XYZ file of C-alpha atoms in Angstrom:
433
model
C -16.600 -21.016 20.953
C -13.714 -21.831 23.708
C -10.697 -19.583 22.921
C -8.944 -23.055 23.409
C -10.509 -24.694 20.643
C -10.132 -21.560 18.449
C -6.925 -21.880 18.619
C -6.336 -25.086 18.106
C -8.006 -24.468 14.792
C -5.112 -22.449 13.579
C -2.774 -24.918 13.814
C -3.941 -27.231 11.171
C -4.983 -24.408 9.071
C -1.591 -22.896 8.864
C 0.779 -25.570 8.951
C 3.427 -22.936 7.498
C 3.439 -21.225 10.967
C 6.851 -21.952 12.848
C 6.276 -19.583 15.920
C 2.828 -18.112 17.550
C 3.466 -14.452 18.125
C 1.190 -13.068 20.935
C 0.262 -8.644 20.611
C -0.225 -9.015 24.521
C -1.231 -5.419 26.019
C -1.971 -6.945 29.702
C -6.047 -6.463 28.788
C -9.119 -8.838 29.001
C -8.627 -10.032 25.485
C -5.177 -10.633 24.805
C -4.939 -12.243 28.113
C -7.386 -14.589 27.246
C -5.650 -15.077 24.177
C -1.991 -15.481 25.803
C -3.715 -17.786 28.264
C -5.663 -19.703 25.624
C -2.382 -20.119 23.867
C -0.486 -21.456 26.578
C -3.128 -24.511 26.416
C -2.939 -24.973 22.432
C 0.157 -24.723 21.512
C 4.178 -25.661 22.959
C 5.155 -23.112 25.016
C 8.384 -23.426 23.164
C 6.600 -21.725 19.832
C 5.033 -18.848 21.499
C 6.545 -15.131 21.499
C 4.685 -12.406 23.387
C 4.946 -8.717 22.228
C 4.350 -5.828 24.629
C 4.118 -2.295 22.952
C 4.293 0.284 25.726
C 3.032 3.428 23.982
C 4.310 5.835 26.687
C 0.781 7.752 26.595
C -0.422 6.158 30.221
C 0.669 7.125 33.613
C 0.845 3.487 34.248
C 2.777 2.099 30.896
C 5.801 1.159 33.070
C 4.054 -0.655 36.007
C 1.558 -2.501 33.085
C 4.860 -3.517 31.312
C 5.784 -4.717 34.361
C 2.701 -6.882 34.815
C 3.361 -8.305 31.457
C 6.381 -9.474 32.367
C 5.697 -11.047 35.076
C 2.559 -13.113 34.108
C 5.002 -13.784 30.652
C 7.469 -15.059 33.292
C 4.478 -17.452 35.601
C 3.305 -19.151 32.341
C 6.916 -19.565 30.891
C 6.526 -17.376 27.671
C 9.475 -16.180 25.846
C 8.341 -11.665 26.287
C 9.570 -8.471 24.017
C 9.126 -4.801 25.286
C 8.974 -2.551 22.970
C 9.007 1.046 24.177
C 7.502 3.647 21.453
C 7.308 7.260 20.397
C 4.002 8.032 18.573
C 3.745 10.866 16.390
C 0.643 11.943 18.986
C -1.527 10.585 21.342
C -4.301 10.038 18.189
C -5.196 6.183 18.020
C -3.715 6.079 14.391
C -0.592 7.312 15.416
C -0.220 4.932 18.498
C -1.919 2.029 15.881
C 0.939 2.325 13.080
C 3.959 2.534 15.926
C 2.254 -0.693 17.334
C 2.467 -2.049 14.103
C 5.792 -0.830 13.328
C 6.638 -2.645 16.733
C 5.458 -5.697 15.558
C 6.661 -5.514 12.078
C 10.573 -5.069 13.478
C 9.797 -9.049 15.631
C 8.766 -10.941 13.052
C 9.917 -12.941 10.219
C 9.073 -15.593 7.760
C 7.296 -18.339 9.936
C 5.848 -16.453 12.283
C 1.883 -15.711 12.827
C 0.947 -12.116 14.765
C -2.246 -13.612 16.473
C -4.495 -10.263 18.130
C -7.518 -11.254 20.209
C -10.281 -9.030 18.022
C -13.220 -10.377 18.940
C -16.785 -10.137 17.575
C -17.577 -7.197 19.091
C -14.320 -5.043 17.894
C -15.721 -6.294 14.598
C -19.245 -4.581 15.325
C -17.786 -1.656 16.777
C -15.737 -0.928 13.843
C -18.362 -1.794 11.317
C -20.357 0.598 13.211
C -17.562 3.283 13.072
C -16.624 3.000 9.283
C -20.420 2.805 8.695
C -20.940 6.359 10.213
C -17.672 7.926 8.197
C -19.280 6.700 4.571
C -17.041 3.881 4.408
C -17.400 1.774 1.213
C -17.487 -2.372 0.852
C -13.515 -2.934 1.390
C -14.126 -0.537 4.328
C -17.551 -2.108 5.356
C -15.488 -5.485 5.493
C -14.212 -4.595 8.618
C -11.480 -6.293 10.512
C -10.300 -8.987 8.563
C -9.565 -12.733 10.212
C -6.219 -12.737 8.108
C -4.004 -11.011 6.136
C -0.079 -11.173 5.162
C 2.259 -8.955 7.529
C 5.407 -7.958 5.656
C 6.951 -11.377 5.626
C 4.635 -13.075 7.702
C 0.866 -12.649 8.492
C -1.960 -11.904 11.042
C -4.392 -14.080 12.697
C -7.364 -13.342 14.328
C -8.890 -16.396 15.901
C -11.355 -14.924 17.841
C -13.303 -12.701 15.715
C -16.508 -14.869 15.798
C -16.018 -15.124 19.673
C -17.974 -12.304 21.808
C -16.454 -10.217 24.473
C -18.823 -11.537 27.178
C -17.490 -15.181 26.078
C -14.073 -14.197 26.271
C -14.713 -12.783 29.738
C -16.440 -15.526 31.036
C -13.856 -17.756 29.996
C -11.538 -15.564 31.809
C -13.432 -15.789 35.384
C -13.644 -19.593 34.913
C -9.397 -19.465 34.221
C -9.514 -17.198 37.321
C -7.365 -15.030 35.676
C -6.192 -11.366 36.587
C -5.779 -8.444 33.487
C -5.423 -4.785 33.114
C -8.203 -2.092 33.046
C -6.889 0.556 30.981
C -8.736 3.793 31.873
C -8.497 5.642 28.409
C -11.357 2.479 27.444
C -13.491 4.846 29.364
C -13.120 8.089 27.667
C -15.898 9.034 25.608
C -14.186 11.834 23.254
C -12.750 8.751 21.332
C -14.827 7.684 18.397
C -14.765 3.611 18.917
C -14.966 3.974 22.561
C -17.836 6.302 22.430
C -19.580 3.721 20.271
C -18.628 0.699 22.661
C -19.914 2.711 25.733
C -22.868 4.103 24.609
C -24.194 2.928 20.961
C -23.209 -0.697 21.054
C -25.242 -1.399 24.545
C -28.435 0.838 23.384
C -28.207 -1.675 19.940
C -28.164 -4.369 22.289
C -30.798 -3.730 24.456
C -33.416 -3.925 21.320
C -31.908 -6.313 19.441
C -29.443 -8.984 21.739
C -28.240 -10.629 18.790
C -26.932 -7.147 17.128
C -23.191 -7.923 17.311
C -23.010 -11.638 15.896
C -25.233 -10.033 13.206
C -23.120 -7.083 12.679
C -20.500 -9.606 12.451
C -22.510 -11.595 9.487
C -22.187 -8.217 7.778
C -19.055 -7.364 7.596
C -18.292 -11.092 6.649
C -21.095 -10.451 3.709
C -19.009 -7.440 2.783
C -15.649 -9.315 2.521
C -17.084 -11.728 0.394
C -18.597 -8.691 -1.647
C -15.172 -6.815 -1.872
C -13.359 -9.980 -3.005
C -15.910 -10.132 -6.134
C -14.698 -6.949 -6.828
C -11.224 -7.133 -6.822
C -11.892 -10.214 -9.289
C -13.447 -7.958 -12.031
C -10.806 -5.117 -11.086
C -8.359 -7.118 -11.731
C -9.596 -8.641 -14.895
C -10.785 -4.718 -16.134
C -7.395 -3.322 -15.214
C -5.705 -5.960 -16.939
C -7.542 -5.202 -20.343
C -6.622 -1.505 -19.757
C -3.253 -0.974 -18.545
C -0.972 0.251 -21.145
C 2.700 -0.642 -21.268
C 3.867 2.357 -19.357
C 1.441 1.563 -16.494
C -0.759 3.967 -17.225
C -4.804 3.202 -17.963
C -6.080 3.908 -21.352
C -9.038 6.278 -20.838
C -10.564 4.654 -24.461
C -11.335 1.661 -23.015
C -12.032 2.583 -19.595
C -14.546 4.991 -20.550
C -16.515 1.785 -22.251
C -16.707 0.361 -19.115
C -20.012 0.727 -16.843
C -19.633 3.953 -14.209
C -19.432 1.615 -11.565
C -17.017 -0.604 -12.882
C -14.879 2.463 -14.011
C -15.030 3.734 -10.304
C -14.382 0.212 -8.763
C -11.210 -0.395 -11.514
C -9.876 3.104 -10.682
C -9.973 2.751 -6.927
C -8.426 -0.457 -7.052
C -5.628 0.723 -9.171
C -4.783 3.446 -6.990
C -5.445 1.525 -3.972
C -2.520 -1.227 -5.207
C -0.306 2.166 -5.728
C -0.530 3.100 -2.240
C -3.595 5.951 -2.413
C -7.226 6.209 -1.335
C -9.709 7.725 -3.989
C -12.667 8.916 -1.959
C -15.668 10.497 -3.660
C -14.578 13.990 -3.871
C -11.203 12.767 -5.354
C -13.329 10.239 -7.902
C -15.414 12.839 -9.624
C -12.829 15.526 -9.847
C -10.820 12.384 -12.330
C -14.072 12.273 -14.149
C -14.900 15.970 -14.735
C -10.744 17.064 -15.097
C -8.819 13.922 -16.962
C -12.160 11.951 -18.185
C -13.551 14.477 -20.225
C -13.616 15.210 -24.043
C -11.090 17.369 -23.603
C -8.762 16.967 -20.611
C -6.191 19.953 -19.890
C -2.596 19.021 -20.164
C -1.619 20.431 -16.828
C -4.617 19.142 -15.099
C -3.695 16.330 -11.858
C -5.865 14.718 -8.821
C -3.915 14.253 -5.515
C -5.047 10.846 -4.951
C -2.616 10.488 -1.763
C 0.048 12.782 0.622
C 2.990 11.756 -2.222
C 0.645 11.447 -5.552
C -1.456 12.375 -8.066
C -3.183 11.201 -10.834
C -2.255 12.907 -14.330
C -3.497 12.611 -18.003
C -1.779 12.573 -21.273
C -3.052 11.574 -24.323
C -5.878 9.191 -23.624
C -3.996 7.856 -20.448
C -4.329 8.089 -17.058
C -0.957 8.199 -15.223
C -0.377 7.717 -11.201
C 2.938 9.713 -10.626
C 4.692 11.775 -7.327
C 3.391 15.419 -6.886
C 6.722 16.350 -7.040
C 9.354 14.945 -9.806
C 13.306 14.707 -8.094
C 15.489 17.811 -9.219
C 18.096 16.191 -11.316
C 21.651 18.136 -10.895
C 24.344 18.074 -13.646
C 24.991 14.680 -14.953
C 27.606 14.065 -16.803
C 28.984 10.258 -17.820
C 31.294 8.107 -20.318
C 29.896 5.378 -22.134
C 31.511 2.791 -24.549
C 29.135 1.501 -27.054
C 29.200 -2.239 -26.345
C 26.228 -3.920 -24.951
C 25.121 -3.227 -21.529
C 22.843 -1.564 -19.064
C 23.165 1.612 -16.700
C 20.598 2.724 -13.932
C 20.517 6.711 -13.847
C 18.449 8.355 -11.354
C 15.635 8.877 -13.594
C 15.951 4.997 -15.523
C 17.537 2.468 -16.704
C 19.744 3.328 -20.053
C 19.851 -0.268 -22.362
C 22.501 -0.566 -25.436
C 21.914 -3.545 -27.448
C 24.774 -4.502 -30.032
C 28.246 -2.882 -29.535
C 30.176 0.054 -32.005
C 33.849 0.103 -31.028
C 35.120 2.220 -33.763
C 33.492 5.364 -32.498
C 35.007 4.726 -28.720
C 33.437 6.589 -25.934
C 30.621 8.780 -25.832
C 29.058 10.968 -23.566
C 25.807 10.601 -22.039
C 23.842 13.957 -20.263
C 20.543 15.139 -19.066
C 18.997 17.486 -22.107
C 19.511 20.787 -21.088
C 16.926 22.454 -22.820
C 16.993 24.670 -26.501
C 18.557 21.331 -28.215
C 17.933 21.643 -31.914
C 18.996 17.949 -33.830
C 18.474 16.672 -37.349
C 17.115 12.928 -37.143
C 18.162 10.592 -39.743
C 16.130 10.292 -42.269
C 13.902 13.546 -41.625
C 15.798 15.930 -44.266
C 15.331 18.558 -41.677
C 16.211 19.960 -38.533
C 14.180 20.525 -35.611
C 13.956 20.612 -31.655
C 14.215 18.348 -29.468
C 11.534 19.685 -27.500
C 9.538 19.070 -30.708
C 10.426 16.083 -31.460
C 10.082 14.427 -28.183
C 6.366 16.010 -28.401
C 5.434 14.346 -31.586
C 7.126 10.845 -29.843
C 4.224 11.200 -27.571
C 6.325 11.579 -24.355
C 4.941 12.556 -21.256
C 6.347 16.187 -20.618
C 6.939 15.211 -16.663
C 9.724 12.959 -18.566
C 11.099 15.068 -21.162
C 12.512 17.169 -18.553
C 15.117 14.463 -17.478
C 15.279 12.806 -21.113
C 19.241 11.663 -21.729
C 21.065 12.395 -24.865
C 24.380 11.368 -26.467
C 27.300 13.388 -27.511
C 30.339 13.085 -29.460
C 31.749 16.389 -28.178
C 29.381 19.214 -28.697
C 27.568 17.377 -30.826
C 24.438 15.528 -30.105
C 24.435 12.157 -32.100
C 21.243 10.089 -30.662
C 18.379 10.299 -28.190
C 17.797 7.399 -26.367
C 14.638 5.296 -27.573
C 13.977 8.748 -30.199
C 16.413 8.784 -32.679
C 19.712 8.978 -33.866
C 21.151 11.865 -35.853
C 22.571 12.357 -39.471
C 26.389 12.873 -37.319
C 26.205 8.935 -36.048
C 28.364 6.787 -37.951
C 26.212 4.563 -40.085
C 28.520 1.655 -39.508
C 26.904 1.202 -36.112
C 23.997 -0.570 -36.155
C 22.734 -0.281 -32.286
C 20.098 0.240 -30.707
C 19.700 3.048 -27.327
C 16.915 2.238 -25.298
C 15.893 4.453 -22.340
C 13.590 3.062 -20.059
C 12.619 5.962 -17.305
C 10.916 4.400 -14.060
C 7.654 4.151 -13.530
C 7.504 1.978 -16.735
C 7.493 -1.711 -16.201
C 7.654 -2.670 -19.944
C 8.664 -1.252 -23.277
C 7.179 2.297 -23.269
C 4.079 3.199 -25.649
C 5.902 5.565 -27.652
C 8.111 5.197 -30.856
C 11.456 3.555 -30.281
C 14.300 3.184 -32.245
């Protein structure tokens, strides 16, 4: 296909699309692609992004060259100069990114000249690391970008097209030499596996390409019956109820569970998958036991539920705070604190973290007992009973929030305390009062 024509595509396809954003790195493709552009679209829409890494001897003079040719074909040009964590591709990938993601807003369209044989190579790659269907998917053609998105027109278009388009243009681009270092996985695999794949079968990459567009199809099937599955298990605190999920097929078990911690920001490979099956699926899960699913979280089980939470719950310091009983709500650090109705014979009160050794007698019990206890037999999750609030009317404790109140709150106020800690999105699944 012409890169021309490809392009051209776009523009009836997205009518939404206010300004053409170029990733232009000075190289075969995204010249083609910058040229292309200049040919489908007014000059006056188009934006080209440079991202000098600072990892190549000649990063300045190839910034330089951007500039320039941005300058000849009357392109409105951004360099951005970055600081990678290290010289790994991932590292210089999410800075790139990052770069990107600071230039654009709602209206604009990141186009980045993949082509079909990026889309082989990394099928290829992920292929070789025991990559699954969302991975075997590959490089998709779009996808939202923070508040805008990212196009890739020329993913069915092969290298040697895009180069021979590029001869015929008579156009000049940059030859970065790190292309040519085999100790990097994708280049290794461009350099040498790609051609030998070639030589026996010439039609390998436009197949390869087939695949991973068989896989995306694939994938989106199963993000349909995740969804559906997940909706039919997720409990009001956000957490999956292992009852149901365990009626569920294996595979659809494993497919809902990925997806849910996918959504949350984690990865569940295999090792992480089976130690969820044998530690919080089994007949009789340990209270303490938890699956990192990610660097930040884990996956944790509490009576019949699966919850996704941070390794590490925030300290909470001394808290101390004066409330009037009329109708209103108060974000702590922990939740959001709810009064409906409004008592304003008893005046203020004062609301704390529970401090621990809390003994209470709840209205209506005839008794006293802990708190500890008490919030046990609620069916709260011990990582929040740490940082559960409490009234007091002095030294006295008088009601815990969404628990109970005591036999020392007046009985002429009729109100109801609702705590609401985060990580629950609707009314929680315990008791509330």
């Amino acid at each position: 296909m012409n890169p021309v024509v490809a392009l051209q595509a776009l523009a009836g396809a997205h009518p939404d699309v206010r300004r053409w954003v170029i990733a232009y790195s000075g190289g075969l493709d995204s010249e083609v692609l910058l040229s292309a552009a200049t040919q489908a679209f007014p000059v006056s829409s188009l934006l080209a992004i440079h991202v000098n890494h600072q990892l190549q001897d000649g990063a300045v003079a190839w910034s330089e060259h951007c500039r320039q040719r941005c300058t000849e074909l009357n392109v409105a040009f951004v360099c951005v100069i970055v600081s990678p964590l290290s010289s790994s591709e991932q590292d210089a990938r999410n800075a790139r990114y990052q770069a990107f993601a600071d230039h654009l807003g709602e209206g604009d369209a990141l186009l980045m000249a993949h082509h079909a044989d990026d889309q082989a190579e990394t099928l290829i790659y992920r292929l070789v690391r025991g990559a699954g269907v969302r991975g075997l998917a590959a490089i998709p053609t779009e996808r939202p970008f923070y508040s805008s998105k990212i196009l890739r027109p020329f993913l069915s278009v092969s290298r040697r097209t895009l180069e021979a388009w590029a001869h015929e243009q008579h156009l000049n681009w940059i030859e970065d030499p790190s292309n040519k270092k085999e100790d990097y996985a994708r280049n290794y695999i461009r350099l040498r596996v790609l051609p030998e794949l070639q030589t026996r079968w010439p039609q390998v990459v436009g197949r390869l390409a087939k695949t991973a567009s068989y896989m995306t199809e694939a994938d989106k099937v199963l993000v349909e019956v995740a969804q559906q599955d997940l909706h039919s298990l997720l409990s009001k605190c956000e957490s999956i109820s292992v009852a149901p999920l365990l009626r569920l097929s294996i595979p659809r078990q494993h497919n809902v569970l990925r997806y849910w911690i996918h959504q949350r920001g984690g990865e569940l490979d295999e090792s992480s998958l089976q130690s969820i099956r044998k530690q919080l699926l089994c007949e009789q899960p340990s209270s303490s036991a938890s699956v990192q699913v990610s660097k930040t979280h884990r996956i944790c089980g509490y009576r019949q539920h699966l919850f996704y939470l941070p390794l590490t719950l925030p300290l909470i310091e001394v808290f101390e705070r004066q409330l009037n009983m009329v109708a209103g709500t108060y974000t702590l650090e922990t939740g959001i604190l709810t009064i409906e109705g409004e008592c304003l014979a008893i005046g203020s009160v004062t609301l704390i973290y529970r401090q621990g050794g809390e003994r209470l007698r709840p209205r209506g019990r005839g008794g006293s007992v802990s708190l500890k206890q008490l919030l046990q037999e609620k069916g709260i999750p011990p990582w929040w009973r740490e940082n559960w609030p409490v009234l007091m009317m002095g030294d006295t404790l008088v009601a815990v929030p969404s628990v109970c109140f005591t036999d020392n709150w007046p009985n002429e106020c009729n109100l109801r305390v609702i705590w609401h800690p985060f990580g629950l999105s609707e009314e929680p699944f315990f008791a509330t009062v």
